[in-house]
Short mmCIF file of C-alpha atoms and ligand atoms in Angstrom, two decimals:
data_model
loop_
_atom_site.label_atom_id
_atom_site.label_comp_id
_atom_site.label_asym_id
_atom_site.label_seq_id
_atom_site.Cartn_x
_atom_site.Cartn_y
_atom_site.Cartn_z
CA MET A 1 -20.67 -75.06 41.84
CA MET A 2 -18.70 -76.38 44.84
CA VAL A 3 -20.95 -77.18 47.78
CA SER A 4 -20.50 -79.23 50.95
CA GLN A 5 -20.45 -83.01 50.91
CA LEU A 6 -23.67 -82.93 52.96
CA ALA A 7 -25.41 -80.71 50.42
CA LYS A 8 -24.09 -82.74 47.51
CA THR A 9 -25.39 -86.01 48.90
CA LEU A 10 -28.73 -84.71 50.20
CA LYS A 11 -31.71 -86.67 48.90
CA GLY A 12 -35.01 -84.92 48.17
CA SER A 13 -38.28 -86.21 49.57
CA GLU A 14 -39.70 -89.09 47.51
CA ILE A 15 -43.20 -88.01 48.49
CA ILE A 16 -42.67 -84.52 47.13
CA LYS A 17 -41.41 -86.05 43.86
CA ILE A 18 -44.64 -88.04 43.47
CA GLY A 19 -46.62 -84.95 44.52
CA ASN A 20 -44.90 -82.93 41.78
CA GLU A 21 -45.87 -85.55 39.20
CA VAL A 22 -49.49 -85.36 40.41
CA ASN A 23 -49.47 -81.55 40.29
CA GLU A 24 -48.10 -81.62 36.75
CA LEU A 25 -50.97 -83.90 35.65
CA LYS A 26 -53.45 -81.64 37.45
CA ARG A 27 -52.03 -78.63 35.60
CA ARG A 28 -52.80 -80.51 32.38
CA GLY A 29 -56.44 -80.79 33.48
CA GLU A 30 -56.45 -84.37 34.88
CA LYS A 31 -58.56 -84.98 38.02
CA ILE A 32 -56.36 -87.03 40.35
CA VAL A 33 -57.31 -88.26 43.80
CA ASN A 34 -54.16 -87.27 45.60
CA LEU A 35 -53.62 -89.63 48.53
CA THR A 36 -49.90 -88.80 48.70
CA ILE A 37 -49.41 -85.87 51.02
CA GLY A 38 -49.53 -86.05 54.82
CA ASP A 39 -51.37 -82.76 54.85
CA PHE A 40 -54.92 -81.40 54.89
CA ASP A 41 -57.10 -79.55 52.45
CA PRO A 42 -58.12 -76.63 54.70
CA SER A 43 -61.48 -76.30 52.92
CA ILE A 44 -62.31 -79.84 54.11
CA TYR A 45 -60.31 -79.88 57.35
CA PRO A 46 -59.93 -76.32 58.72
CA ILE A 47 -58.04 -75.66 61.95
CA PRO A 48 -60.20 -75.19 65.09
CA THR A 49 -62.08 -71.88 64.86
CA PRO A 50 -61.10 -70.75 68.41
CA LEU A 51 -57.45 -71.34 67.46
CA LYS A 52 -57.84 -69.36 64.23
CA ASP A 53 -59.62 -66.50 66.02
CA GLY A 54 -57.02 -66.63 68.79
CA ILE A 55 -54.13 -66.25 66.32
CA ILE A 56 -55.77 -63.21 64.71
CA GLU A 57 -56.43 -61.72 68.15
CA GLN A 58 -52.79 -62.18 69.16
CA TYR A 59 -51.58 -60.37 66.03
CA ARG A 60 -54.03 -57.55 66.83
CA ALA A 61 -52.47 -57.43 70.29
CA ASN A 62 -49.04 -56.93 68.63
CA GLN A 63 -47.52 -60.25 69.70
CA THR A 64 -45.02 -59.93 66.89
CA ASN A 65 -41.60 -59.75 68.52
CA TYR A 66 -39.11 -62.59 69.17
CA PRO A 67 -40.57 -65.35 71.30
CA PRO A 68 -38.30 -66.76 74.04
CA ALA A 69 -35.90 -69.40 72.67
CA ASP A 70 -37.70 -72.26 74.44
CA GLY A 71 -41.22 -71.01 73.64
CA VAL A 72 -43.58 -68.72 75.54
CA ALA A 73 -44.05 -69.79 79.16
CA VAL A 74 -47.86 -69.99 78.89
CA LEU A 75 -47.61 -72.53 76.05
CA ARG A 76 -45.03 -74.66 77.86
CA GLU A 77 -47.34 -74.64 80.90
CA SER A 78 -50.38 -75.61 78.78
CA VAL A 79 -48.40 -78.48 77.22
CA SER A 80 -47.22 -79.65 80.63
CA GLU A 81 -50.88 -79.76 81.81
CA LEU A 82 -52.11 -81.45 78.62
CA ILE A 83 -49.61 -84.31 78.77
CA LEU A 84 -50.28 -84.86 82.45
CA GLU A 85 -54.00 -85.05 81.86
CA ARG A 86 -53.91 -87.12 78.66
CA TYR A 87 -50.97 -89.46 79.27
CA GLN A 88 -50.17 -89.11 82.99
CA LEU A 89 -46.77 -87.72 81.97
CA ASP A 90 -45.29 -85.51 84.64
CA TYR A 91 -42.98 -82.90 83.08
CA PHE A 92 -42.29 -79.36 84.34
CA SER A 93 -42.77 -76.57 81.83
CA ASN A 94 -38.98 -76.08 81.69
CA GLN A 95 -38.73 -79.63 80.32
CA VAL A 96 -40.90 -78.62 77.36
CA LEU A 97 -39.37 -77.04 74.25
CA VAL A 98 -41.46 -75.30 71.58
CA ALA A 99 -40.39 -74.94 67.94
CA GLY A 100 -41.70 -74.11 64.46
CA GLY A 101 -43.41 -77.48 64.02
CA SER A 102 -41.99 -80.84 65.05
CA ARG A 103 -39.25 -81.14 62.45
CA PRO A 104 -36.79 -78.74 64.13
CA LEU A 105 -37.30 -80.65 67.37
CA ILE A 106 -36.46 -83.97 65.75
CA TYR A 107 -33.42 -82.45 64.07
CA SER A 108 -32.22 -80.79 67.27
CA ALA A 109 -32.65 -84.06 69.19
CA TYR A 110 -30.42 -85.78 66.62
CA LEU A 111 -27.85 -82.97 66.88
CA ALA A 112 -27.95 -82.93 70.67
CA LEU A 113 -27.46 -86.67 71.09
CA VAL A 114 -25.77 -88.15 68.04
CA ASP A 115 -22.10 -87.74 67.13
CA PRO A 116 -20.97 -88.34 63.54
CA GLY A 117 -20.76 -92.08 62.96
CA ASP A 118 -22.99 -92.96 65.95
CA LYS A 119 -25.51 -95.70 65.29
CA VAL A 120 -29.18 -94.66 65.10
CA VAL A 121 -31.67 -97.49 64.86
CA TYR A 122 -35.00 -96.80 63.19
CA THR A 123 -37.64 -99.04 61.72
CA THR A 124 -38.84 -99.13 58.13
CA PRO A 125 -41.25 -98.06 56.91
CA SER A 126 -40.92 -94.80 58.86
CA TRP A 127 -40.89 -91.12 58.14
CA ASN A 128 -37.68 -89.19 57.40
CA ASN A 129 -35.28 -90.87 59.82
CA ASN A 130 -32.98 -91.61 56.87
CA HIS A 131 -32.79 -87.87 56.15
CA TYR A 132 -32.15 -86.91 59.79
CA CYS A 133 -29.40 -89.54 59.94
CA HIS A 134 -27.85 -87.98 56.86
CA LEU A 135 -28.08 -84.45 58.27
CA SER A 136 -26.43 -85.50 61.53
CA SER A 137 -23.86 -87.82 59.85
CA ALA A 138 -25.23 -90.72 61.89
CA HIS A 139 -24.79 -94.31 60.90
CA GLY A 140 -28.44 -95.13 60.20
CA MET A 141 -29.51 -98.69 60.92
CA PRO A 142 -32.91 -99.37 59.30
CA VAL A 143 -34.79 -102.37 60.70
CA GLN A 144 -37.46 -103.78 58.43
CA THR A 145 -40.86 -104.53 59.98
CA SER A 146 -43.59 -106.75 58.55
CA ALA A 147 -47.25 -106.66 57.58
CA GLU A 148 -47.84 -109.52 60.06
CA ASN A 149 -47.19 -107.08 62.92
CA ASN A 150 -48.90 -104.10 61.22
CA PHE A 151 -45.47 -102.69 60.28
CA MET A 152 -44.79 -101.92 63.96
CA PRO A 153 -41.50 -103.24 65.35
CA THR A 154 -41.24 -105.94 67.99
CA ALA A 155 -38.47 -106.34 70.55
CA LEU A 156 -37.29 -109.34 68.53
CA ASP A 157 -36.86 -107.16 65.40
CA ILE A 158 -34.89 -104.51 67.26
CA LYS A 159 -32.82 -106.52 69.72
CA PRO A 160 -29.97 -107.56 67.37
CA HIS A 161 -29.22 -103.91 66.52
CA LEU A 162 -29.14 -102.09 69.87
CA LYS A 163 -25.60 -102.92 71.00
CA GLY A 164 -23.60 -99.71 70.89
CA ALA A 165 -26.43 -97.65 69.38
CA THR A 166 -26.91 -94.05 70.54
CA MET A 167 -30.54 -93.65 69.62
CA LEU A 168 -33.63 -95.64 68.76
CA ALA A 169 -36.26 -93.64 66.86
CA LEU A 170 -39.86 -94.86 67.22
CA CYS A 171 -43.22 -93.43 66.23
CA SER A 172 -46.80 -94.37 67.14
CA PRO A 173 -49.33 -93.97 65.55
CA LEU A 174 -46.89 -94.54 62.74
CA ASN A 175 -46.43 -92.51 59.60
CA PRO A 176 -46.83 -94.17 57.02
CA SER A 177 -48.95 -97.09 58.24
CA GLY A 178 -51.40 -95.43 60.64
CA THR A 179 -50.86 -98.44 62.92
CA MET A 180 -49.95 -98.34 66.59
CA PHE A 181 -47.92 -100.09 69.25
CA SER A 182 -49.64 -102.70 71.36
CA LYS A 183 -48.95 -102.25 75.07
CA LYS A 184 -46.93 -105.47 75.19
CA ASP A 185 -44.74 -104.67 72.17
CA LEU A 186 -43.86 -101.23 73.51
CA GLU A 187 -43.21 -102.59 77.02
CA ASP A 188 -40.87 -105.24 75.61
CA ILE A 189 -38.93 -102.63 73.61
CA CYS A 190 -38.65 -100.36 76.68
CA ASP A 191 -37.28 -103.32 78.65
CA LEU A 192 -34.65 -103.91 75.96
CA ILE A 193 -33.54 -100.26 76.19
CA LEU A 194 -33.34 -100.45 79.98
CA GLU A 195 -31.34 -103.69 79.77
CA GLU A 196 -28.95 -102.19 77.21
CA ASN A 197 -28.41 -99.12 79.40
CA GLU A 198 -27.76 -101.24 82.48
CA SER A 199 -25.00 -102.98 80.55
CA ARG A 200 -23.21 -99.70 79.72
CA GLY A 201 -20.49 -98.11 81.83
CA ALA A 202 -20.92 -94.78 83.65
CA HIS A 203 -18.81 -92.94 81.04
CA GLU A 204 -20.53 -94.41 78.00
CA LYS A 205 -23.30 -92.57 76.18
CA PRO A 206 -26.59 -94.28 76.97
CA LEU A 207 -29.08 -95.51 74.40
CA TYR A 208 -31.71 -92.78 73.95
CA LEU A 209 -35.26 -93.22 72.73
CA LEU A 210 -36.79 -90.62 70.42
CA TYR A 211 -40.54 -91.15 70.63
CA ASP A 212 -42.62 -89.34 68.04
CA GLN A 213 -46.27 -89.19 69.07
CA ILE A 214 -47.43 -86.38 66.83
CA TYR A 215 -50.53 -88.40 65.85
CA ALA A 216 -51.34 -89.50 69.42
CA LEU A 217 -54.65 -87.60 69.65
CA LEU A 218 -55.82 -89.13 66.36
CA THR A 219 -56.74 -92.67 67.36
CA PHE A 220 -59.91 -94.49 66.39
CA GLY A 221 -62.36 -96.66 68.33
CA THR A 222 -60.83 -98.71 71.11
CA ASN A 223 -57.24 -98.27 69.90
CA LYS A 224 -55.27 -96.78 72.78
CA HIS A 225 -52.09 -94.77 72.46
CA TYR A 226 -49.26 -96.05 74.65
CA ASN A 227 -46.11 -94.18 75.51
CA PRO A 228 -42.83 -95.42 77.00
CA VAL A 229 -42.56 -93.36 80.20
CA THR A 230 -46.10 -94.14 81.39
CA LEU A 231 -45.41 -97.85 80.86
CA ARG A 232 -41.85 -97.84 82.23
CA PRO A 233 -41.10 -94.73 84.38
CA GLU A 234 -37.41 -95.82 84.65
CA ILE A 235 -36.95 -94.95 80.97
CA LYS A 236 -37.66 -91.23 81.55
CA PRO A 237 -33.98 -90.11 81.68
CA TYR A 238 -33.41 -91.58 78.21
CA THR A 239 -36.62 -90.56 76.41
CA ILE A 240 -37.31 -87.48 74.27
CA TYR A 241 -40.87 -86.97 73.05
CA ILE A 242 -41.87 -85.25 69.83
CA ASP A 243 -45.38 -83.81 69.58
CA GLY A 244 -47.28 -80.76 68.37
CA THR A 245 -50.32 -79.29 66.68
CA SER A 246 -49.61 -80.04 63.00
CA LYS A 247 -51.61 -83.23 62.61
CA CYS A 248 -54.12 -83.42 65.45
CA PHE A 249 -55.51 -79.92 64.77
CA ALA A 250 -54.95 -80.04 60.97
CA ALA A 251 -52.55 -77.16 61.61
CA THR A 252 -49.59 -78.10 59.41
CA GLY A 253 -49.13 -74.48 58.29
CA VAL A 254 -49.47 -72.97 61.76
CA ARG A 255 -46.06 -74.40 62.73
CA VAL A 256 -46.32 -75.03 66.46
CA GLY A 257 -44.57 -78.16 67.71
CA TRP A 258 -43.16 -79.21 71.04
CA GLY A 259 -40.88 -81.79 72.54
CA PHE A 260 -40.26 -82.78 76.13
CA GLY A 261 -37.72 -84.80 78.02
CA PRO A 262 -34.93 -84.61 80.60
CA ASP A 263 -33.86 -80.98 81.29
CA ASN A 264 -30.19 -81.59 80.44
CA ILE A 265 -31.13 -82.74 76.91
CA ILE A 266 -33.97 -80.27 76.35
CA SER A 267 -31.64 -77.39 77.32
CA LYS A 268 -29.08 -78.53 74.70
CA MET A 269 -31.80 -78.84 72.07
CA ARG A 270 -32.92 -75.33 72.98
CA ALA A 271 -29.36 -74.00 72.61
CA ILE A 272 -29.07 -75.60 69.15
CA LEU A 273 -32.44 -74.26 68.04
CA ALA A 274 -31.59 -70.79 69.35
CA HIS A 275 -28.82 -70.59 66.73
CA ILE A 276 -31.02 -72.03 64.00
CA GLY A 277 -33.92 -69.78 65.03
CA ALA A 278 -36.61 -72.29 64.07
CA TRP A 279 -39.12 -70.83 66.51
CA ALA A 280 -42.86 -70.95 66.18
CA PRO A 281 -44.30 -67.45 65.58
CA LYS A 282 -45.17 -65.79 68.89
CA ALA A 283 -48.83 -65.05 68.09
CA GLU A 284 -49.41 -68.71 67.12
CA GLN A 285 -47.74 -69.85 70.34
CA MET A 286 -49.89 -67.55 72.50
CA ALA A 287 -53.08 -68.66 70.73
CA THR A 288 -52.16 -72.36 70.99
CA ALA A 289 -51.47 -71.91 74.72
CA LYS A 290 -55.01 -70.61 75.22
CA PHE A 291 -56.66 -73.17 72.94
CA LEU A 292 -55.05 -76.12 74.78
CA THR A 293 -56.74 -74.98 78.00
CA GLN A 294 -60.18 -74.68 76.34
CA LYS A 295 -60.96 -78.33 77.00
CA ASP A 296 -64.52 -78.34 75.64
CA ASP A 297 -63.54 -76.62 72.40
CA LEU A 298 -60.57 -78.94 72.00
CA ASN A 299 -62.62 -82.11 72.56
CA THR A 300 -65.46 -80.95 70.32
CA TYR A 301 -62.99 -80.24 67.53
CA LEU A 302 -61.13 -83.52 67.97
CA ASN A 303 -64.33 -85.61 68.00
CA SER A 304 -65.65 -84.16 64.78
CA PHE A 305 -62.23 -84.09 63.05
CA LYS A 306 -61.48 -87.72 63.97
CA SER A 307 -64.89 -88.90 62.89
CA LYS A 308 -64.49 -87.27 59.46
CA ILE A 309 -61.00 -88.71 58.95
CA GLN A 310 -62.15 -92.13 60.13
CA THR A 311 -65.12 -92.11 57.75
CA SER A 312 -62.77 -91.52 54.80
CA LEU A 313 -60.30 -94.17 55.99
CA ASP A 314 -63.14 -96.67 56.57
CA ALA A 315 -64.60 -96.02 53.11
CA LEU A 316 -61.24 -96.68 51.51
CA TYR A 317 -60.66 -99.75 53.69
CA GLN A 318 -64.11 -101.16 52.81
CA GLY A 319 -63.54 -100.51 49.12
CA ILE A 320 -60.23 -102.39 49.19
CA GLN A 321 -61.75 -105.26 51.17
CA GLU A 322 -64.56 -105.56 48.61
CA LEU A 323 -62.01 -105.77 45.80
CA LYS A 324 -60.12 -108.40 47.80
CA SER A 325 -63.30 -110.45 48.27
CA ALA A 326 -63.90 -110.22 44.52
CA GLY A 327 -60.51 -111.88 43.91
CA PHE A 328 -58.29 -108.83 43.32
CA LYS A 329 -54.78 -109.06 44.76
CA VAL A 330 -55.19 -106.14 47.15
CA ASP A 331 -55.44 -105.81 50.91
CA ALA A 332 -55.54 -103.16 53.65
CA ILE A 333 -54.89 -102.98 57.38
CA SER A 334 -57.84 -101.79 59.42
CA PRO A 335 -57.30 -98.09 60.30
CA MET A 336 -56.08 -97.49 63.85
CA GLY A 337 -54.83 -93.89 64.00
CA ALA A 338 -53.32 -90.90 62.15
CA ILE A 339 -54.61 -90.06 58.66
CA TYR A 340 -53.20 -93.05 56.81
CA LEU A 341 -54.38 -96.38 55.46
CA THR A 342 -51.92 -99.14 54.65
CA VAL A 343 -52.85 -100.68 51.32
CA GLN A 344 -51.36 -103.64 49.50
CA VAL A 345 -51.42 -103.77 45.69
CA ASP A 346 -49.82 -107.10 44.85
CA TYR A 347 -49.31 -106.65 41.09
CA ILE A 348 -45.50 -106.66 40.68
CA GLY A 349 -44.71 -108.85 37.64
CA LYS A 350 -47.91 -107.94 35.77
CA THR A 351 -47.98 -106.17 32.40
CA THR A 352 -49.87 -102.96 31.56
CA PRO A 353 -52.05 -102.55 28.43
CA ASP A 354 -49.08 -100.61 26.92
CA GLY A 355 -46.90 -103.69 27.39
CA ASP A 356 -44.85 -102.31 30.31
CA LEU A 357 -43.81 -104.77 33.00
CA LEU A 358 -44.54 -103.55 36.55
CA LYS A 359 -41.22 -104.34 38.21
CA THR A 360 -41.44 -102.30 41.41
CA SER A 361 -43.92 -100.66 43.76
CA SER A 362 -43.06 -97.33 42.08
CA ASP A 363 -44.07 -98.78 38.70
CA ILE A 364 -47.42 -99.82 40.20
CA ASN A 365 -47.88 -96.36 41.67
CA PHE A 366 -47.24 -94.54 38.40
CA TYR A 367 -49.53 -96.98 36.55
CA LEU A 368 -52.33 -96.24 39.05
CA ILE A 369 -51.77 -92.48 38.74
CA LYS A 370 -52.12 -92.73 34.97
CA GLU A 371 -54.86 -95.34 34.71
CA ALA A 372 -56.96 -95.03 37.91
CA LYS A 373 -56.20 -91.34 38.57
CA VAL A 374 -55.22 -92.12 42.13
CA ALA A 375 -51.83 -91.43 43.68
CA LEU A 376 -50.46 -93.38 46.66
CA VAL A 377 -46.97 -93.45 48.18
CA PRO A 378 -45.09 -96.75 48.01
CA PHE A 379 -43.52 -97.82 51.29
CA SER A 380 -40.17 -97.69 49.47
CA ALA A 381 -40.41 -93.89 49.98
CA PHE A 382 -40.29 -94.72 53.71
CA GLY A 383 -37.21 -96.91 53.46
CA THR A 384 -38.53 -100.37 52.56
CA ASP A 385 -37.33 -102.41 49.63
CA GLU A 386 -38.87 -101.58 46.19
CA SER A 387 -40.27 -105.13 46.14
CA VAL A 388 -42.50 -104.44 49.17
CA ASN A 389 -45.92 -104.01 47.58
CA TRP A 390 -47.55 -101.95 50.36
CA PHE A 391 -48.51 -98.29 50.03
CA ARG A 392 -49.58 -95.34 52.17
CA ALA A 393 -52.91 -93.71 51.40
CA SER A 394 -53.31 -90.35 53.15
CA VAL A 395 -56.88 -89.04 53.29
CA GLY A 396 -56.37 -85.49 54.65
CA ALA A 397 -56.33 -83.70 51.31
CA CYS A 398 -59.33 -85.45 49.67
CA SER A 399 -63.06 -85.45 50.13
CA LEU A 400 -64.96 -88.63 50.99
CA GLU A 401 -66.86 -88.29 47.70
CA ASP A 402 -63.64 -88.24 45.67
CA ILE A 403 -62.35 -91.32 47.48
CA VAL A 404 -65.58 -93.26 46.89
CA ALA A 405 -65.71 -92.19 43.22
CA MET A 406 -62.13 -93.40 42.70
CA LEU A 407 -62.76 -97.03 43.76
CA PRO A 408 -64.40 -98.20 40.48
CA ARG A 409 -61.49 -96.62 38.57
CA LEU A 410 -59.05 -98.61 40.68
CA LYS A 411 -60.99 -101.78 39.90
CA SER A 412 -60.94 -101.22 36.14
CA ALA A 413 -57.22 -100.27 36.17
CA LEU A 414 -56.40 -103.53 37.98
CA LEU A 415 -58.60 -105.53 35.57
CA LYS A 416 -56.45 -104.28 32.66
CA LEU A 417 -53.26 -105.82 34.11
CA LYS A 418 -52.19 -109.16 32.65
C1 LIG B 501 -44.27 -88.80 62.30
C2 LIG B 501 -44.10 -87.36 61.98
N1 LIG B 501 -43.40 -86.59 62.80
C3 LIG B 501 -43.19 -85.29 62.55
C4 LIG B 501 -43.72 -84.70 61.42
C5 LIG B 501 -43.42 -83.24 61.16
O1 LIG B 501 -44.39 -82.43 61.63
P1 LIG B 501 -44.33 -80.84 61.48
O2 LIG B 501 -45.13 -80.50 60.28
O3 LIG B 501 -44.94 -80.34 62.75
O4 LIG B 501 -42.91 -80.42 61.34
C6 LIG B 501 -44.45 -85.46 60.53
C7 LIG B 501 -44.96 -84.85 59.28
O5 LIG B 501 -45.43 -85.48 58.36
C8 LIG B 501 -44.66 -86.82 60.81
O6 LIG B 501 -45.39 -87.60 60.00
#
């Protein structure tokens, strides 16, 4: 069958491939602790009850026709209030764009800003920027980060790549690492962007910053979420934010996301999305608008949700640290935000009981699925080299009990490696 070059060269999601392998084993009756998917088991992490009731109420009130292309006004107003209150970000409701989750917003930002062949700088590991570069025919420029800086980029990492770039894509708290920008690192990167833009002529496209903060409400302890425009107001004309309900309200299937930024860019993103039609359903938008203004309900939900996620992440972190203290070649970065733990399993070059050499992080992952009945995602699925022996563990789809029960299995699987 003849299809487009874009369709022919499209790569599937690595995470979904691992997920399929896990599901196949589950179908055969194996009990696997699935730490692969960035999603939630709704029986463990349901959406907020007032949001659920609100959605049902809106359907009863027949809110079932087309929503406006930029989202219902009440939701854009609620978002504008929320970001002012939480992050001191001052955006009018017409600078907010609502879509069916955050993905269409990211894609429309790429399409609105990036011409084919334009350079887009993103850091690895990171989520899906390689695919958005492909879809927009951008020249993707991955910049590798390191465990020493919690897999967050520094200005030094990024600086050599910004000349001539159209967009820099950043995310904090970061999928896959669950780590976050320090104030200083983000300030330094903002300064680089401002410097680069000062050096460009009036008729040149500026360097834009796509800032994905979809996990911003999921931060633990004293870790504080920083964002570019609060730190450096001068960067506002170049910054597009990505945000939404999917992760912070465990609402991945509700499909309500939003972005905000300068009106001239947001209006182009809206025009692109109007043709694609990737709107959030109207009833969900209306219910989200109301829920965001119910401050007590929202805070009560967030406190209990965060504490449950953090308990799971901490249990996994402690388990890995205990193995490390016992001499196993594993490590983990203390959880900071999102639903992810960054885990190192430093066993490349070892041989399995079946005599197979573990050559890559993927080999380690499939060995652990088989032997320890636990599935992680190697950072190579987020753009790093196969030799990077760090993995993402996502705790949203597993119970605390399952995580704790898995740790001895991990220990015995590692003991079998020679
Ligand atoms: C960093 C980041 N941004 C955006 C998304 C997409 O969110 P949504 O489900 O709202 O499209 C994800 C999903 O995993 C993500 O991790």
